Structure formats: structure tokens, C-alpha cells
């Protein structure tokens, strides 16, 4: 219920993507929001107000002359009650009219009349690729951003007109994520965050290898939370079956050495490094070129191991960390004596913050419990969904970085 107690005005303008807004409306309501749908005349050509009324469980507004409001001022009242106005789909025409401050139908009036300092405006453009690429549209998008609206960008792919390119409306699930992110405090605005996540895989031969049970869920949740908090996030991921959090740059790797190379390449730009990956400590000294087969002798092959680079320790002792430009945070997956092990690991790795958790109780789970160990004390986060814990951890990191005061961005 990420949108509990939020009231959203969902504005539809003319575009074939209106059919996706029905699904979006359902998703918003499933997350606890109340949704007031407002449709332009063009939107009514693509989907009926009846459909949107049934899904939102509220009468839809379409006209500034609507007399259902006691004061006959739907354009004022609807915006005053909202926590955010989301226009999806937002047509090229509507962007143009908004950019010029048009106020000749209910939706444009409402956008103009909303108290902009507390009611955010998010736009999900949807149009043909040439229309999207046109300098006039790009100019309008830039102007709208300058005016404080959040232009959410577009998807790429096959378009209703048969052409392929940029301009599709983002999928309802992506729009939901953007709206949830919008309401998160921007504690990491201007920061660049590097996260490692998941297991590594160390090949023995072309078909076998050594890995572990890390699902990557905690690291992916942290990457999402950091992005929601306004950071630019790079997520270096071992082999996991998880989708990339929206807005996060993902670099896929397999082995510890690949993860090390990728992390080092991105660390120079980062101000915060959170190492959640369960990196294999050892790898086979040689990976066989061909599959190692049984030869009938009954003698098992002998594997030699060499140590992998310790990514966290390397970065924690780097000049970036020493000069104070990179804050390093480690994780410890333990099976017992969490406090003592986490304290010892914090000192061994040389990090200001080490987060302990119990491996068997977190691997693959959607929730977790954390123990934050710092030089000045210990803080416990009780069992909760990983995303919730990730958001709290991000807050702690933001405080450590001294990164701005809490608040909701425009
Ligand atoms: O030593 P251990 O593997 O228990 O340390 C765990 C922490 O160190 C985690 O943050 C993990 O991501 C990081 N680590 C690393 N490179 C390694 C081993 C661990 O970055 N080779």
C-alpha cells in the first residue's frame, strides 16, 4: 500500500495509450490511493468516462461547466484536494497548451489553478516518434520541467501507427513506480550511488560453477530506494532473476573479478558505495576449457582455489574513501552471533557502517531484519519488507553524507 492516503488526480488526454490508463487507475487504487479521473474531450474519443468511473469508483469530470460541485468550480476544487496530478497519457497538444499556460478546458484549468508548491504535476507523454522528437515538443517538455512539472519520459518500441521508436507512454507499472518515487523525500539529490548486488558465479568448467543463495533482492531494493531519494544510481549485479529498478543504470557481471572491475570503474564518480553483493571469497584457480567428465576411475577432480579481490575492502581503503569523497557501507551475512561478527567485520573492512543480517533468514526473502553497526553504536531495524528497510538505510546514509534536509521534491 505505497500510496495509502494519497489522493491523485489522473488526467487523460487524447491518445491511443488511454487504454493503458484503465490499468494504471487500477494499480493506483490497489496501492491505496483515491483517484479522481479528469478527461479531456479528445480522451473521451479513446476510452469512455464510464470505464474510468467504474475503475476509480468516482464520477469522472470532463467539463469546466460541470455543475456537480456546489460552487461550480471543479477546476479549483479538484486540484486543491490532490497530492499530485498525473497526466497519462499526455498528448503533444496538451504539453503545448500547458507550456503556454492554456486554460480553456477543465484539465488545463486544473493544472494551472493547482497550488504548485504542494501539488506536484507529473506528465507521461504519449505520441508518435516524430511528434516526440520534434523541436517544438522537446522545447515544450523543457519549458514544463523548468516550470516545475516532472516530465516522465517515454518508452520506446512499436507504436500504434505502425512505426517504431520513442514516444510510447511508459507502462502502467513504470508510472506507478514513478509516482511512488515522487512522494519519497529527496535525501540523496545530487548524489551518485554505486551498489553491488546478488551472488557471483565462479566457473569450474563451461557448465559448472560455484555460487551462493543470494537473490539480490536487498541490493535491488537499496538501488531503488536510493533512486527514489533522488540519487543517480549504478547497480552492479551478479547473476539474478530480478528486473532493474526504474531509473537505475544496471551493469550485469558474473564473476567476482568482473564485479571488481565494474565497481572500480564506477567508484570514481560515486559518493556512496553500498556493497550488498555476496561475493565469492575464492574461485577455482583454473576454469577448464571443456566440461570435466567422469573417467570411471572413481577419483574426484582436485580443485585448487585462489582468493578473489575484496571489492569493499579495496574501495574502503582507496584514496576516494580516505579523502572523504566516497562513503563505503558493507553488509555481512552471518549465521550466528550477528553483533560480534558484524563489529569485527566493520573493523576488518575499514568501513564506517556495516550492516549485519542473518544469511539464511534473508536469502531469497522479501523481508529482512538489519543491524547497523557504526563506531558510535548499534541500531536495529526490526523485520520488515526489504524496500522499507532500504529506505531507512538510505536515510541513515544520507545523514552520514550530510546530504540536505528531508523534504518532498517538486
Ligand atoms: O568478508 P565478507 O564476504 O563476509 O564481507 C561481506 C561484505 O564485503 C559485503 O558487503 C560484500 O559485498 C563485500 N565483499 C566484497 N568483495 C569480496 C567479498 C565481500 O565487496 N570479495
Coordinates of C-alpha atoms and ligand atoms in Angstrom, one line a residue:
X1 CA 0.0 0.0 0.0
X2 CA 2.6 2.5 -1.1
X3 CA 0.0 5.2 -1.9
X4 CA -2.1 4.9 1.2
X5 CA -3.8 8.3 2.0
X6 CA -2.7 9.8 -1.3
X7 CA -5.3 11.5 -3.5
X8 CA -4.3 11.5 -7.1
X9 CA -6.0 13.4 -10.0
X10 CA -5.5 11.2 -13.0
X11 CA -5.8 13.3 -16.2
X12 CA -6.3 11.6 -19.6
X13 CA -5.8 13.5 -22.8
X14 CA -6.2 12.3 -26.4
X15 CA -4.1 9.3 -27.4
X16 CA -4.5 5.6 -28.0
X17 CA -2.5 5.0 -24.8
X18 CA -5.7 5.9 -22.9
X19 CA -6.4 2.1 -22.8
X20 CA -3.4 1.7 -20.6
X21 CA -4.8 4.4 -18.2
X22 CA -7.5 2.0 -17.2
X23 CA -4.9 -0.4 -15.9
X24 CA -2.9 2.5 -14.3
X25 CA -6.1 3.6 -12.4
X26 CA -6.4 0.0 -11.0
X27 CA -2.8 -0.1 -9.9
X28 CA -3.1 3.3 -8.1
X29 CA -6.2 2.1 -6.3
X30 CA -4.5 -1.2 -5.4
X31 CA -1.7 0.8 -3.7
X32 CA -4.2 2.6 -1.5
X33 CA -4.7 5.9 -3.5
X34 CA -8.0 7.5 -4.1
X35 CA -8.2 8.5 -7.8
X36 CA -10.2 11.3 -9.3
X37 CA -10.2 10.9 -13.1
X38 CA -10.5 14.0 -15.3
X39 CA -10.7 13.6 -19.1
X40 CA -10.2 16.0 -22.0
X41 CA -12.7 15.9 -24.8
X42 CA -10.1 14.1 -27.0
X43 CA -9.6 11.4 -24.4
X44 CA -13.3 10.6 -24.5
X45 CA -12.8 9.6 -28.1
X46 CA -10.5 6.8 -26.9
X47 CA -12.0 5.5 -23.7
X48 CA -15.3 6.2 -22.1
X49 CA -15.7 8.0 -18.8
X50 CA -17.9 5.1 -17.8
X51 CA -15.0 2.7 -17.8
X52 CA -12.8 5.1 -15.8
X53 CA -15.7 5.8 -13.3
X54 CA -16.1 2.0 -12.7
X55 CA -12.4 1.6 -12.1
X56 CA -11.9 4.6 -9.9
X57 CA -15.3 4.3 -8.2
X58 CA -15.9 8.0 -8.6
X59 CA -17.7 10.1 -11.2
X60 CA -15.4 11.3 -13.9
X61 CA -15.1 15.1 -14.6
X62 CA -14.8 16.2 -18.2
X63 CA -16.0 19.8 -18.4
X64 CA -15.3 23.1 -16.7
X65 CA -19.0 23.7 -16.9
X66 CA -19.8 20.7 -14.7
X67 CA -22.4 21.8 -12.1
X68 CA -21.9 18.9 -9.7
X69 CA -19.6 20.9 -7.4
X70 CA -21.6 23.1 -5.1
X71 CA -19.6 26.2 -6.1
X72 CA -19.4 25.1 -9.8
X73 CA -15.6 25.4 -9.6
X74 CA -14.4 21.9 -10.4
X75 CA -11.2 23.4 -11.8
X76 CA -10.3 24.8 -8.4
X77 CA -11.7 22.2 -6.0
X78 CA -10.3 19.1 -7.7
X79 CA -6.7 20.5 -7.7
X80 CA -6.9 21.6 -4.0
X81 CA -7.7 18.1 -2.7
X82 CA -4.9 16.4 -4.6
X83 CA -1.5 15.2 -3.5
X84 CA -0.4 15.0 -7.2
X85 CA -1.8 15.4 -10.7
X86 CA -0.7 12.8 -13.1
X87 CA -1.5 13.3 -16.8
X88 CA -1.3 9.9 -18.6
X89 CA -1.4 9.9 -21.5
X90 CA -0.2 13.5 -22.0
X91 CA -0.6 14.3 -25.7
X92 CA 1.7 16.7 -27.7
X93 CA -1.1 19.1 -27.9
X94 CA -1.7 19.1 -24.2
X95 CA 2.0 19.6 -23.5
X96 CA 2.0 22.6 -25.9
X97 CA -1.1 24.0 -24.2
X98 CA 0.3 23.5 -20.7
X99 CA 3.6 25.1 -21.6
X100 CA 1.7 28.2 -22.7
X101 CA -0.5 28.3 -19.7
X102 CA -3.7 27.4 -21.6
X103 CA -6.8 27.4 -19.5
X104 CA -9.6 26.6 -21.9
X105 CA -10.8 23.2 -20.7
X106 CA -11.2 21.6 -17.3
X107 CA -7.8 19.7 -17.3
X108 CA -5.7 22.6 -18.4
X109 CA -7.5 24.9 -16.0
X110 CA -7.0 22.5 -13.2
X111 CA -3.2 22.2 -13.9
X112 CA -2.9 25.9 -13.9
X113 CA -5.0 26.5 -10.8
X114 CA -3.5 23.8 -8.6
X115 CA -1.3 25.1 -5.7
X116 CA 2.0 24.2 -7.4
X117 CA 4.1 24.3 -4.2
X118 CA 2.3 21.3 -2.7
X119 CA 0.5 19.5 -5.6
X120 CA 3.0 18.0 -8.0
X121 CA 2.4 17.7 -11.7
X122 CA 3.7 14.6 -13.5
X123 CA 3.4 14.1 -17.2
X124 CA 3.5 10.8 -19.1
X125 CA 3.9 11.9 -22.8
X126 CA 2.5 9.6 -25.4
X127 CA 2.8 10.3 -29.1
X128 CA 4.2 9.3 -32.5
X129 CA 8.0 9.2 -32.6
X130 CA 8.3 12.2 -35.0
X131 CA 6.0 14.2 -32.8
X132 CA 8.0 13.4 -29.7
X133 CA 11.4 14.2 -31.5
X134 CA 10.1 17.5 -32.9
X135 CA 11.9 20.5 -31.5
X136 CA 8.6 22.1 -30.6
X137 CA 7.7 19.2 -28.4
X138 CA 11.2 19.0 -26.8
X139 CA 11.0 22.7 -26.2
X140 CA 7.7 22.4 -24.5
X141 CA 9.0 19.5 -22.4
X142 CA 12.0 21.5 -21.3
X143 CA 9.8 24.5 -20.5
X144 CA 7.4 22.4 -18.5
X145 CA 10.3 21.0 -16.5
X146 CA 11.5 24.5 -15.8
X147 CA 8.0 25.4 -14.6
X148 CA 8.2 22.6 -12.1
X149 CA 6.4 19.7 -13.8
X150 CA 8.1 16.3 -13.9
X151 CA 8.1 15.0 -17.5
X152 CA 8.5 11.3 -17.0
X153 CA 10.0 10.4 -20.4
X154 CA 8.7 7.9 -22.9
X155 CA 9.1 4.3 -23.8
X156 CA 10.5 3.0 -27.0
X157 CA 9.1 0.4 -29.3
X158 CA 6.3 -0.4 -31.7
X159 CA 3.8 2.4 -31.9
X160 CA 0.0 2.3 -32.7
X161 CA 0.7 4.0 -36.0
X162 CA 2.9 1.1 -37.1
X163 CA 6.2 3.0 -36.7
X164 CA 8.9 2.1 -34.2
X165 CA 10.7 4.5 -32.0
X166 CA 10.5 6.7 -28.9
X167 CA 7.2 8.2 -27.8
X168 CA 5.2 5.3 -26.3
X169 CA 3.6 6.0 -23.0
X170 CA 5.5 4.3 -20.1
X171 CA 3.9 1.1 -18.9
X172 CA 1.4 1.5 -16.1
X173 CA 3.7 -0.3 -13.7
X174 CA 6.5 2.1 -14.5
X175 CA 4.2 5.1 -14.0
X176 CA 3.2 3.7 -10.6
X177 CA 6.9 3.4 -9.6
X178 CA 7.5 7.0 -10.7
X179 CA 4.5 8.2 -8.7
X180 CA 5.7 6.3 -5.6
X181 CA 9.2 7.7 -6.1
X182 CA 7.8 11.2 -6.4
X183 CA 6.5 11.0 -2.8
X184 CA 9.8 9.9 -1.3
X185 CA 12.0 12.5 0.4
X186 CA 14.9 13.5 -1.9
X187 CA 17.6 12.9 0.7
X188 CA 20.2 11.9 -1.9
X189 CA 19.5 14.5 -4.5
X190 CA 22.7 15.3 -6.4
X191 CA 24.5 12.1 -5.1
X192 CA 25.8 9.3 -7.2
X193 CA 25.4 5.9 -5.6
X194 CA 27.1 2.6 -6.5
X195 CA 25.5 -0.6 -5.3
X196 CA 26.7 -4.2 -5.8
X197 CA 24.1 -6.9 -5.5
X198 CA 23.4 -10.6 -5.9
X199 CA 25.8 -13.6 -5.9
X200 CA 28.8 -14.1 -8.1
X201 CA 29.4 -17.2 -10.2
X202 CA 32.9 -18.7 -10.4
X203 CA 33.3 -21.1 -13.3
X204 CA 34.8 -24.5 -12.8
X205 CA 34.2 -25.5 -16.4
X206 CA 31.8 -24.3 -19.1
X207 CA 28.8 -25.8 -17.5
X208 CA 29.5 -25.8 -13.7
X209 CA 30.5 -23.2 -11.2
X210 CA 30.4 -22.1 -7.6
X211 CA 27.8 -19.6 -6.5
X212 CA 25.6 -18.9 -3.5
X213 CA 22.0 -18.4 -2.5
X214 CA 21.9 -14.6 -2.6
X215 CA 18.8 -13.4 -4.5
X216 CA 20.0 -9.8 -4.9
X217 CA 16.7 -8.5 -3.5
X218 CA 18.2 -6.4 -0.7
X219 CA 20.7 -4.7 -3.1
X220 CA 18.0 -4.1 -5.7
X221 CA 15.7 -2.6 -3.0
X222 CA 18.6 -0.3 -2.0
X223 CA 19.2 0.7 -5.5
X224 CA 15.5 1.5 -5.9
X225 CA 15.4 3.4 -2.6
X226 CA 18.5 5.4 -3.5
X227 CA 17.0 6.4 -6.8
X228 CA 13.7 7.3 -5.2
X229 CA 15.7 9.5 -2.9
X230 CA 16.9 11.4 -5.9
X231 CA 20.4 9.8 -6.5
X232 CA 21.9 8.7 -9.8
X233 CA 22.3 5.0 -9.2
X234 CA 24.6 2.4 -10.8
X235 CA 23.8 -1.2 -9.8
X236 CA 26.4 -3.8 -10.5
X237 CA 24.5 -7.1 -10.4
X238 CA 25.7 -10.6 -10.3
X239 CA 23.5 -13.3 -12.0
X240 CA 20.0 -12.7 -10.6
X241 CA 16.5 -13.0 -12.0
X242 CA 15.2 -9.6 -11.0
X243 CA 14.0 -6.7 -13.1
X244 CA 16.0 -3.4 -12.9
X245 CA 14.5 -0.8 -10.7
X246 CA 13.2 2.1 -12.7
X247 CA 15.7 4.8 -13.5
X248 CA 18.7 2.7 -12.3
X249 CA 21.7 2.0 -14.5
X250 CA 22.4 -1.7 -14.3
X251 CA 25.7 -3.4 -15.2
X252 CA 25.5 -7.2 -15.3
X253 CA 28.5 -9.2 -14.3
X254 CA 29.1 -12.9 -13.5
X255 CA 32.3 -13.4 -11.6
X256 CA 33.9 -11.6 -8.6
X257 CA 36.6 -10.3 -10.9
X258 CA 34.1 -8.8 -13.3
X259 CA 32.2 -7.2 -10.4
X260 CA 35.5 -5.8 -9.1
X261 CA 36.3 -4.2 -12.5
X262 CA 32.8 -2.8 -12.9
X263 CA 32.8 -1.4 -9.3
X264 CA 36.2 0.2 -9.7
X265 CA 35.1 1.8 -13.0
X266 CA 32.1 3.5 -11.4
X267 CA 33.5 4.3 -7.9
X268 CA 35.4 7.4 -9.1
X269 CA 32.1 9.2 -9.8
X270 CA 30.3 7.8 -6.7
X271 CA 29.8 9.5 -3.3
X272 CA 28.2 6.4 -1.7
X273 CA 29.1 2.8 -2.2
X274 CA 26.8 0.1 -0.7
X275 CA 28.2 -3.4 -1.1
X276 CA 25.4 -5.9 -0.7
X277 CA 26.7 -8.5 -3.1
X278 CA 27.6 -11.9 -1.7
X279 CA 30.9 -12.1 -3.5
X280 CA 32.6 -15.5 -3.6
X281 CA 35.8 -15.3 -1.5
X282 CA 37.5 -18.0 -3.6
X283 CA 37.5 -19.0 -7.2
X284 CA 38.9 -22.1 -8.9
X285 CA 42.5 -21.3 -9.9
X286 CA 41.8 -22.7 -13.4
X287 CA 38.5 -22.9 -15.2
X288 CA 38.6 -25.9 -17.5
X289 CA 38.1 -25.2 -21.2
X290 CA 35.8 -28.2 -21.6
X291 CA 33.4 -30.0 -19.3
X292 CA 35.2 -32.1 -16.7
X293 CA 34.0 -35.6 -17.2
X294 CA 33.9 -38.7 -15.1
X295 CA 36.7 -41.1 -16.3
X296 CA 35.5 -44.2 -14.5
X297 CA 38.5 -44.2 -12.1
X298 CA 36.2 -43.1 -9.2
X299 CA 38.8 -40.3 -8.3
X300 CA 37.2 -36.9 -7.9
X301 CA 38.9 -34.0 -9.6
X302 CA 41.1 -31.9 -7.3
X303 CA 40.2 -28.2 -7.4
X304 CA 42.7 -25.5 -6.5
X305 CA 41.4 -22.2 -5.3
X306 CA 42.7 -18.6 -5.3
X307 CA 41.3 -15.7 -3.4
X308 CA 39.1 -13.1 -5.1
X309 CA 39.7 -9.4 -4.8
X310 CA 37.8 -7.9 -1.9
X311 CA 35.9 -5.1 -3.6
X312 CA 34.6 -3.4 -0.4
X313 CA 37.9 -3.5 1.4
X314 CA 39.7 -2.2 -1.7
X315 CA 37.3 0.8 -2.0
X316 CA 37.2 1.4 1.7
X317 CA 41.0 1.9 1.6
X318 CA 41.0 3.8 -1.6
X319 CA 42.0 7.5 -1.9
X320 CA 38.4 8.3 -2.6
X321 CA 37.3 6.9 0.8
X322 CA 40.3 8.4 2.6
X323 CA 39.7 11.8 1.2
X324 CA 36.1 11.6 2.3
X325 CA 34.6 11.7 -1.2
X326 CA 33.3 8.1 -1.0
X327 CA 31.3 6.7 1.9
X328 CA 31.6 2.9 1.9
X329 CA 28.9 0.7 3.5
X330 CA 29.3 -3.0 3.9
X331 CA 27.0 -5.9 4.5
X332 CA 27.6 -9.0 6.5
X333 CA 25.5 -12.1 6.0
X334 CA 26.1 -14.2 9.1
X335 CA 24.6 -17.4 10.5
X336 CA 25.2 -16.7 14.2
X337 CA 26.4 -14.1 16.7
X338 CA 25.5 -11.2 14.5
X339 CA 26.6 -8.3 16.7
X340 CA 30.1 -9.6 17.4
X341 CA 30.7 -10.8 13.8
X342 CA 29.4 -7.5 12.3
X343 CA 31.5 -5.4 14.7
X344 CA 34.6 -7.4 13.8
X345 CA 33.8 -7.2 10.1
X346 CA 33.4 -3.5 10.2
X347 CA 36.9 -3.0 11.6
X348 CA 38.4 -5.6 9.3
X349 CA 36.8 -4.0 6.2
X350 CA 37.6 -0.5 7.4
X351 CA 34.1 0.9 6.8
X352 CA 32.2 3.5 8.8
X353 CA 28.9 1.5 8.6
X354 CA 28.5 -2.2 8.4
X355 CA 25.0 -3.7 8.1
X356 CA 24.6 -7.2 9.6
X357 CA 21.9 -9.7 8.7
X358 CA 21.3 -13.4 9.1
X359 CA 22.0 -15.1 5.8
X360 CA 19.5 -18.0 6.0
X361 CA 16.8 -15.5 7.1
X362 CA 17.3 -13.1 4.2
X363 CA 18.5 -15.0 1.1
X364 CA 15.5 -15.1 -1.3
X365 CA 13.1 -13.5 1.2
X366 CA 11.1 -10.3 0.6
X367 CA 11.7 -9.1 4.1
X368 CA 14.7 -8.9 6.4
X369 CA 16.0 -7.5 9.7
X370 CA 19.1 -5.4 9.9
X371 CA 21.7 -4.5 12.5
X372 CA 23.5 -1.3 11.7
X373 CA 27.0 -1.2 13.3
X374 CA 28.9 2.0 13.5
X375 CA 31.8 3.2 15.7
X376 CA 29.4 5.2 17.8
X377 CA 26.9 2.4 18.4
X378 CA 24.4 -0.1 17.0
X379 CA 20.9 0.4 15.6
X380 CA 18.4 -2.3 15.0
X381 CA 15.9 -2.4 12.2
X382 CA 13.2 -4.9 13.0
X383 CA 11.9 -7.4 10.4
X384 CA 10.2 -5.5 7.6
X385 CA 9.9 -5.6 3.8
X386 CA 13.3 -5.1 2.1
X387 CA 12.2 -1.9 0.4
X388 CA 11.1 -0.4 3.7
X389 CA 14.5 -1.3 5.3
X390 CA 16.3 0.0 2.2
X391 CA 14.6 3.4 2.5
X392 CA 15.5 3.6 6.2
X393 CA 19.1 2.7 5.4
X394 CA 19.2 5.3 2.6
X395 CA 18.1 7.9 5.2
X396 CA 20.9 6.8 7.5
X397 CA 23.5 7.1 4.7
X398 CA 22.1 10.5 3.6
X399 CA 22.5 11.7 7.2
X400 CA 26.1 10.4 7.2
X401 CA 26.8 12.1 3.9
X402 CA 25.2 15.3 5.3
X403 CA 23.1 15.4 2.2
X404 CA 20.5 18.0 2.6
X405 CA 17.4 18.2 4.7
X406 CA 14.4 15.8 4.3
X407 CA 11.6 17.1 2.1
X408 CA 9.5 16.2 -0.9
X409 CA 10.9 17.5 -4.1
X410 CA 8.7 19.4 -6.5
Ligands
LIG1 O1 34.0 -10.9 4.1 P1 32.6 -11.0 3.7 O2 32.3 -11.6 2.4 O3 31.7 -11.6 4.8 O4 32.2 -9.4 3.6 C1 30.9 -9.0 3.2 C2 30.9 -7.6 2.7 O5 32.1 -7.4 1.9 C3 29.7 -7.4 1.8 O6 29.5 -6.0 1.8 C4 30.3 -7.8 0.4 O7 29.6 -7.2 -0.6 C5 31.7 -7.3 0.5 N1 32.7 -8.1 -0.3 C6 33.3 -7.6 -1.4 N2 34.2 -8.4 -2.1 C7 34.5 -9.6 -1.7 C8 33.9 -10.1 -0.5 C9 33.0 -9.4 0.1 O8 33.0 -6.5 -1.8 N3 35.4 -10.3 -2.3

